[in-house]
mmCIF file of C-alpha atoms in Angstrom:
data_model
loop_
_atom_site.group_PDB
_atom_site.id
_atom_site.type_symbol
_atom_site.label_atom_id
_atom_site.label_comp_id
_atom_site.label_asym_id
_atom_site.label_seq_id
_atom_site.Cartn_x
_atom_site.Cartn_y
_atom_site.Cartn_z
ATOM 1 C CA MET S 774 36.648 5.482 -17.457
ATOM 2 C CA ASN S 775 33.173 4.614 -18.647
ATOM 3 C CA PRO S 776 31.798 7.628 -20.645
ATOM 4 C CA PHE S 777 28.258 6.447 -19.884
ATOM 5 C CA ALA S 778 28.622 6.125 -16.099
ATOM 6 C CA TRP S 779 26.710 9.341 -15.565
ATOM 7 C CA LEU S 780 23.609 7.642 -17.047
ATOM 8 C CA ARG S 781 23.449 5.236 -14.132
ATOM 9 C CA PRO S 782 21.588 6.451 -11.047
ATOM 10 C CA ALA S 783 23.888 7.058 -8.107
ATOM 11 C CA THR S 784 23.806 4.406 -5.431
ATOM 12 C CA PRO S 785 22.448 5.921 -2.284
ATOM 13 C CA LEU S 786 24.760 6.088 0.793
ATOM 14 C CA VAL S 787 23.012 3.957 3.428
ATOM 15 C CA GLN S 788 24.079 3.905 7.096
ATOM 16 C CA GLU S 789 25.578 0.563 8.122
ATOM 17 C CA ALA S 790 22.960 0.217 10.879
ATOM 18 C CA LEU S 791 20.171 0.464 8.266
ATOM 19 C CA LYS S 792 21.919 -2.061 6.030
ATOM 20 C CA THR S 793 22.046 -4.541 8.925
ATOM 21 C CA ARG S 794 18.378 -4.038 9.581
ATOM 22 C CA LEU S 795 17.545 -4.506 5.946
ATOM 23 C CA ALA S 796 19.504 -7.730 5.904
ATOM 24 C CA ARG S 797 17.416 -9.101 8.781
ATOM 25 C CA LEU S 798 14.076 -8.507 7.118
ATOM 26 C CA PRO S 799 12.067 -11.729 6.578
ATOM 27 C CA GLN S 800 11.295 -12.937 3.153
ATOM 28 C CA PRO S 801 7.670 -12.608 2.037
ATOM 29 C CA THR S 802 5.903 -16.014 2.265
ATOM 30 C CA PRO S 803 3.995 -17.557 -0.709
ATOM 31 C CA TRP S 804 0.243 -17.096 -0.647
ATOM 32 C CA ARG S 805 -1.036 -19.275 2.097
ATOM 33 C CA THR S 806 -3.903 -21.718 2.340
ATOM 34 C CA CYS S 807 -4.671 -20.682 5.910
ATOM 35 C CA SER S 808 -7.938 -18.848 6.542
ATOM 36 C CA LEU S 809 -8.268 -15.109 5.876
ATOM 37 C CA ARG S 810 -8.588 -14.655 9.642
ATOM 38 C CA GLU S 811 -5.334 -16.419 10.379
ATOM 39 C CA GLN S 812 -3.346 -14.363 7.904
ATOM 40 C CA ARG S 813 -1.820 -11.085 9.163
ATOM 41 C CA TRP S 814 -2.276 -8.323 6.597
ATOM 42 C CA VAL S 815 -0.854 -4.758 6.487
ATOM 43 C CA VAL S 816 -3.100 -2.009 5.138
ATOM 44 C CA LEU S 817 -0.980 0.809 3.708
ATOM 45 C CA ASP S 818 -1.679 4.340 2.573
ATOM 46 C CA LEU S 819 0.925 6.841 1.215
ATOM 47 C CA GLU S 820 0.363 10.480 0.864
ATOM 48 C CA THR S 821 2.493 11.902 -1.953
ATOM 49 C CA SER S 822 3.369 15.283 -3.476
ATOM 50 C CA GLY S 823 1.277 14.474 -6.544
ATOM 51 C CA LEU S 824 0.276 11.623 -8.869
ATOM 52 C CA ASN S 825 3.286 11.624 -11.195
ATOM 53 C CA LEU S 826 4.832 8.171 -10.793
ATOM 54 C CA ASN S 827 8.249 9.257 -11.876
ATOM 55 C CA ARG S 828 8.503 12.711 -10.346
ATOM 56 C CA ASP S 829 6.489 13.026 -7.188
ATOM 57 C CA GLN S 830 7.615 11.683 -3.812
ATOM 58 C CA VAL S 831 6.246 10.108 -0.646
ATOM 59 C CA LEU S 832 5.464 12.649 2.055
ATOM 60 C CA SER S 833 3.784 10.552 4.721
ATOM 61 C CA ILE S 834 3.038 6.934 5.534
ATOM 62 C CA GLY S 835 0.120 5.327 7.347
ATOM 63 C CA ALA S 836 -0.323 1.624 8.023
ATOM 64 C CA VAL S 837 -2.335 -0.608 10.257
ATOM 65 C CA ALA S 838 -2.312 -4.372 10.741
ATOM 66 C CA ILE S 839 -5.286 -6.715 10.394
ATOM 67 C CA ASP S 840 -4.491 -9.608 12.749
ATOM 68 C CA GLU S 841 -6.703 -12.479 13.772
ATOM 69 C CA GLY S 842 -9.555 -11.084 11.730
ATOM 70 C CA ALA S 843 -9.636 -7.618 13.310
ATOM 71 C CA ILE S 844 -7.863 -4.245 13.129
ATOM 72 C CA ASP S 845 -5.126 -4.396 15.752
ATOM 73 C CA PHE S 846 -4.819 -0.885 17.057
ATOM 74 C CA SER S 847 -1.618 -1.824 18.953
ATOM 75 C CA GLN S 848 -0.009 -2.398 15.441
ATOM 76 C CA GLN S 849 -0.156 0.999 13.821
ATOM 77 C CA PHE S 850 2.500 2.887 11.845
ATOM 78 C CA GLU S 851 2.584 6.576 11.007
ATOM 79 C CA ARG S 852 5.480 8.770 9.756
ATOM 80 C CA THR S 853 5.750 12.172 8.171
ATOM 81 C CA LEU S 854 8.959 12.327 6.196
ATOM 82 C CA HIS S 855 11.602 15.149 6.252
ATOM 83 C CA ARG S 856 11.027 16.912 2.975
ATOM 84 C CA PRO S 857 12.125 20.520 3.532
ATOM 85 C CA GLU S 858 12.719 21.077 -0.199
ATOM 86 C CA GLN S 859 9.063 20.172 -1.017
ATOM 87 C CA LYS S 860 7.185 23.155 -2.477
ATOM 88 C CA THR S 861 3.820 24.028 -0.942
ATOM 89 C CA THR S 862 1.238 23.076 -3.571
ATOM 90 C CA ALA S 863 -2.410 22.254 -3.556
ATOM 91 C CA SER S 864 -1.603 18.583 -3.694
ATOM 92 C CA VAL S 865 0.601 18.861 -0.646
ATOM 93 C CA LEU S 866 -1.831 21.046 1.400
ATOM 94 C CA ILE S 867 -4.783 18.671 0.895
ATOM 95 C CA HIS S 868 -2.886 16.264 3.091
ATOM 96 C CA GLY S 869 -2.423 18.873 5.793
ATOM 97 C CA LEU S 870 1.340 18.758 5.360
ATOM 98 C CA GLY S 871 2.577 22.295 5.542
ATOM 99 C CA PRO S 872 6.223 23.395 5.358
ATOM 100 C CA SER S 873 6.702 23.079 9.190
ATOM 101 C CA ALA S 874 5.450 19.542 9.285
ATOM 102 C CA LEU S 875 7.700 18.421 6.379
ATOM 103 C CA ALA S 876 10.712 20.282 7.841
ATOM 104 C CA ALA S 877 10.133 18.464 11.201
ATOM 105 C CA GLY S 878 9.632 15.042 9.634
ATOM 106 C CA CYS S 879 11.767 12.048 10.130
ATOM 107 C CA ASP S 880 14.692 10.727 8.028
ATOM 108 C CA PRO S 881 13.100 9.045 4.956
ATOM 109 C CA ALA S 882 15.592 6.164 4.833
ATOM 110 C CA THR S 883 14.995 5.335 8.516
ATOM 111 C CA ALA S 884 11.238 5.644 8.072
ATOM 112 C CA PHE S 885 11.222 3.246 5.104
ATOM 113 C CA VAL S 886 13.306 0.610 7.031
ATOM 114 C CA GLU S 887 10.879 0.896 9.924
ATOM 115 C CA LEU S 888 7.972 0.434 7.573
ATOM 116 C CA LEU S 889 9.510 -2.719 6.046
ATOM 117 C CA GLU S 890 10.044 -4.068 9.550
ATOM 118 C CA PHE S 891 6.381 -3.317 10.366
ATOM 119 C CA ILE S 892 5.176 -5.107 7.264
ATOM 120 C CA GLY S 893 7.466 -8.086 7.878
ATOM 121 C CA ASP S 894 6.400 -11.053 5.801
ATOM 122 C CA SER S 895 2.773 -9.983 5.501
ATOM 123 C CA PRO S 896 0.978 -9.192 2.285
ATOM 124 C CA VAL S 897 0.053 -5.511 1.765
ATOM 125 C CA LEU S 898 -3.408 -4.148 1.023
ATOM 126 C CA ALA S 899 -4.054 -0.707 -0.424
ATOM 127 C CA PHE S 900 -6.789 1.073 -2.324
ATOM 128 C CA HIS S 901 -5.407 1.531 -5.868
ATOM 129 C CA ALA S 902 -2.470 -0.575 -4.765
ATOM 130 C CA PRO S 903 -0.445 -0.301 -8.013
ATOM 131 C CA PHE S 904 0.134 3.451 -7.292
ATOM 132 C CA ASP S 905 1.329 2.842 -3.739
ATOM 133 C CA GLN S 906 3.407 -0.167 -4.759
ATOM 134 C CA HIS S 907 5.112 1.895 -7.527
ATOM 135 C CA MET S 908 5.760 4.920 -5.253
ATOM 136 C CA LEU S 909 7.140 2.733 -2.458
ATOM 137 C CA THR S 910 9.324 0.760 -4.908
ATOM 138 C CA ARG S 911 10.855 3.924 -6.268
ATOM 139 C CA ALA S 912 11.339 5.471 -2.838
ATOM 140 C CA LEU S 913 13.072 2.404 -1.494
ATOM 141 C CA LYS S 914 15.414 2.310 -4.438
ATOM 142 C CA HIS S 915 16.221 5.956 -4.124
ATOM 143 C CA SER S 916 16.662 6.068 -0.334
ATOM 144 C CA LEU S 917 18.060 2.664 0.323
ATOM 145 C CA GLY S 918 18.969 0.889 -2.946
ATOM 146 C CA HIS S 919 16.560 -1.789 -1.779
ATOM 147 C CA ARG S 920 14.126 -3.776 -3.853
ATOM 148 C CA LEU S 921 10.481 -4.047 -2.631
ATOM 149 C CA GLN S 922 9.455 -7.671 -2.350
ATOM 150 C CA SER S 923 6.160 -7.524 -0.467
ATOM 151 C CA PRO S 924 3.076 -8.690 -2.443
ATOM 152 C CA PHE S 925 0.315 -6.102 -2.843
ATOM 153 C CA VAL S 926 -3.425 -6.649 -3.176
ATOM 154 C CA ASP S 927 -5.701 -3.944 -4.584
ATOM 155 C CA VAL S 928 -8.792 -3.357 -2.463
ATOM 156 C CA ALA S 929 -10.153 -1.244 -5.373
ATOM 157 C CA ASP S 930 -10.376 -4.546 -7.310
ATOM 158 C CA LEU S 931 -11.599 -6.767 -4.449
ATOM 159 C CA ALA S 932 -14.646 -4.514 -3.814
ATOM 160 C CA PRO S 933 -16.213 -4.823 -7.340
ATOM 161 C CA MET S 934 -15.180 -8.417 -7.664
ATOM 162 C CA LEU S 935 -17.061 -9.419 -4.465
ATOM 163 C CA ASN S 936 -19.963 -7.050 -5.274
ATOM 164 C CA PRO S 937 -20.748 -7.673 -8.981
ATOM 165 C CA ASP S 938 -24.293 -6.229 -8.580
ATOM 166 C CA VAL S 939 -23.101 -2.883 -7.325
ATOM 167 C CA ALA S 940 -22.822 -0.366 -10.145
ATOM 168 C CA MET S 941 -20.826 2.859 -9.470
ATOM 169 C CA ARG S 942 -19.830 5.580 -11.865
ATOM 170 C CA GLU S 943 -16.832 6.655 -9.722
ATOM 171 C CA ALA S 944 -15.813 3.579 -7.720
ATOM 172 C CA GLY S 945 -13.180 5.342 -5.547
ATOM 173 C CA LEU S 946 -12.592 4.817 -1.791
ATOM 174 C CA ASP S 947 -15.145 7.483 -0.889
ATOM 175 C CA ALA S 948 -17.815 5.729 -2.924
ATOM 176 C CA TRP S 949 -17.256 2.394 -1.287
ATOM 177 C CA VAL S 950 -17.081 3.947 2.142
ATOM 178 C CA ALA S 951 -20.449 5.623 1.567
ATOM 179 C CA HIS S 952 -21.873 2.398 0.061
ATOM 180 C CA PHE S 953 -21.152 0.427 3.233
ATOM 181 C CA GLY S 954 -21.987 3.352 5.552
ATOM 182 C CA LEU S 955 -18.519 3.632 7.054
ATOM 183 C CA GLU S 956 -17.509 6.796 8.905
ATOM 184 C CA VAL S 957 -14.286 8.579 8.084
ATOM 185 C CA ALA S 958 -12.720 10.809 10.684
ATOM 186 C CA GLU S 959 -10.424 12.503 8.216
ATOM 187 C CA ARG S 960 -9.679 11.900 4.492
ATOM 188 C CA HIS S 961 -6.385 12.441 2.652
ATOM 189 C CA HIS S 962 -4.509 11.674 5.816
ATOM 190 C CA ALA S 963 -2.323 8.575 5.615
ATOM 191 C CA SER S 964 -3.337 6.987 8.954
ATOM 192 C CA ALA S 965 -7.018 7.794 8.610
ATOM 193 C CA ASP S 966 -7.131 6.531 5.078
ATOM 194 C CA ALA S 967 -5.282 3.266 6.027
ATOM 195 C CA GLN S 968 -7.815 2.744 8.869
ATOM 196 C CA VAL S 969 -10.913 3.203 6.797
ATOM 197 C CA THR S 970 -9.367 1.003 4.044
ATOM 198 C CA ALA S 971 -8.864 -1.658 6.746
ATOM 199 C CA GLU S 972 -12.490 -1.318 7.827
ATOM 200 C CA LEU S 973 -13.584 -1.706 4.241
ATOM 201 C CA THR S 974 -11.354 -4.772 3.818
ATOM 202 C CA LEU S 975 -12.868 -6.509 6.819
ATOM 203 C CA ILE S 976 -16.284 -6.156 5.197
ATOM 204 C CA LEU S 977 -14.908 -7.570 1.989
ATOM 205 C CA PHE S 978 -13.284 -10.464 3.719
ATOM 206 C CA SER S 979 -16.655 -11.299 5.318
ATOM 207 C CA GLN S 980 -18.210 -11.320 1.876
ATOM 208 C CA ALA S 981 -15.344 -13.407 0.538
ATOM 209 C CA ARG S 982 -15.967 -16.089 3.225
ATOM 210 C CA ARG S 983 -19.658 -16.179 2.272
ATOM 211 C CA GLN S 984 -18.488 -16.869 -1.326
ATOM 212 C CA GLN S 985 -16.297 -19.775 -0.199
ATOM 213 C CA LEU S 986 -13.094 -17.749 -0.563
ATOM 214 C CA ASP S 987 -11.654 -18.297 2.938
ATOM 215 C CA SER S 988 -7.885 -18.311 2.192
ATOM 216 C CA PRO S 989 -5.467 -15.737 0.795
ATOM 217 C CA GLN S 990 -4.633 -18.224 -1.992
ATOM 218 C CA ALA S 991 -8.209 -18.774 -2.977
ATOM 219 C CA LEU S 992 -8.984 -15.050 -2.924
ATOM 220 C CA LEU S 993 -6.010 -14.192 -5.122
ATOM 221 C CA GLN S 994 -6.843 -16.956 -7.622
ATOM 222 C CA ARG S 995 -10.388 -15.629 -7.985
ATOM 223 C CA LEU S 996 -9.045 -12.080 -8.279
ATOM 224 C CA HIS S 997 -6.619 -13.028 -11.133
ATOM 225 C CA ALA S 998 -9.447 -14.782 -12.977
ATOM 226 C CA TRP S 999 -11.716 -11.761 -12.488
ATOM 227 C CA ARG S 1000 -9.033 -9.458 -13.898
ATOM 228 C CA ARG S 1001 -8.543 -11.664 -16.890
ATOM 229 C CA ARG S 1002 -12.280 -11.691 -17.660
ATOM 230 C CA LYS S 1003 -12.445 -7.914 -17.214
ATOM 231 C CA ALA S 1004 -9.510 -7.380 -19.573
ATOM 232 C CA HIS S 1005 -11.079 -9.721 -22.113
ATOM 233 C CA HIS S 1006 -14.413 -7.875 -22.066
ATOM 234 C CA GLN S 1007 -12.751 -4.529 -22.363
ATOM 235 C CA GLY S 1008 -10.741 -5.785 -25.347
ATOM 236 C CA LEU S 1009 -13.904 -6.864 -27.262
#
């Protein structure tokens, strides 16, 4: 018997039907040289119990597809997860997720499989994407023992990169939404936040095309170069 076995996280018990669906998921494709309009994108927003990357958990998921250069309202995804053990805190209530909503939520493992099926082989866009990517990675490992493979793009980086003359003290989603005059039906709600992020993204894609960045590959190459310059200047 291995005396250190207790240190290893337990492997989650996953239903065979869910394992089969995971096995059928397509592999993410490399960054393409097609136009931004031709690429299908998935805009994701996660509402969580807090901002602790190692302790808090995903409570609800909102996603919408950008397909053929427009938000496709026939391709939307929304789930509230079954989290009856979640304590009612200010962080939870700001999302409008009270105890009854979380108690009536769907099975997290099933919801995450459905989300991966919705994403397919598309790249994922999110505002402050590293947070959503980390939280989803941890949730998939905990619920399904599955490794997230979808590439993520941070809209919070695309916006300043494509708008170098815009100076903001707090360049959060609300600030960019106000800058471009977008209307938000409801904030801190996964589906509403995903939709307004998608609307912001379409504006940014239009700007990218005017800057001769009309493919996912070209956009990501410019973004990587912009991040390197930013890190260099911050290090000086």
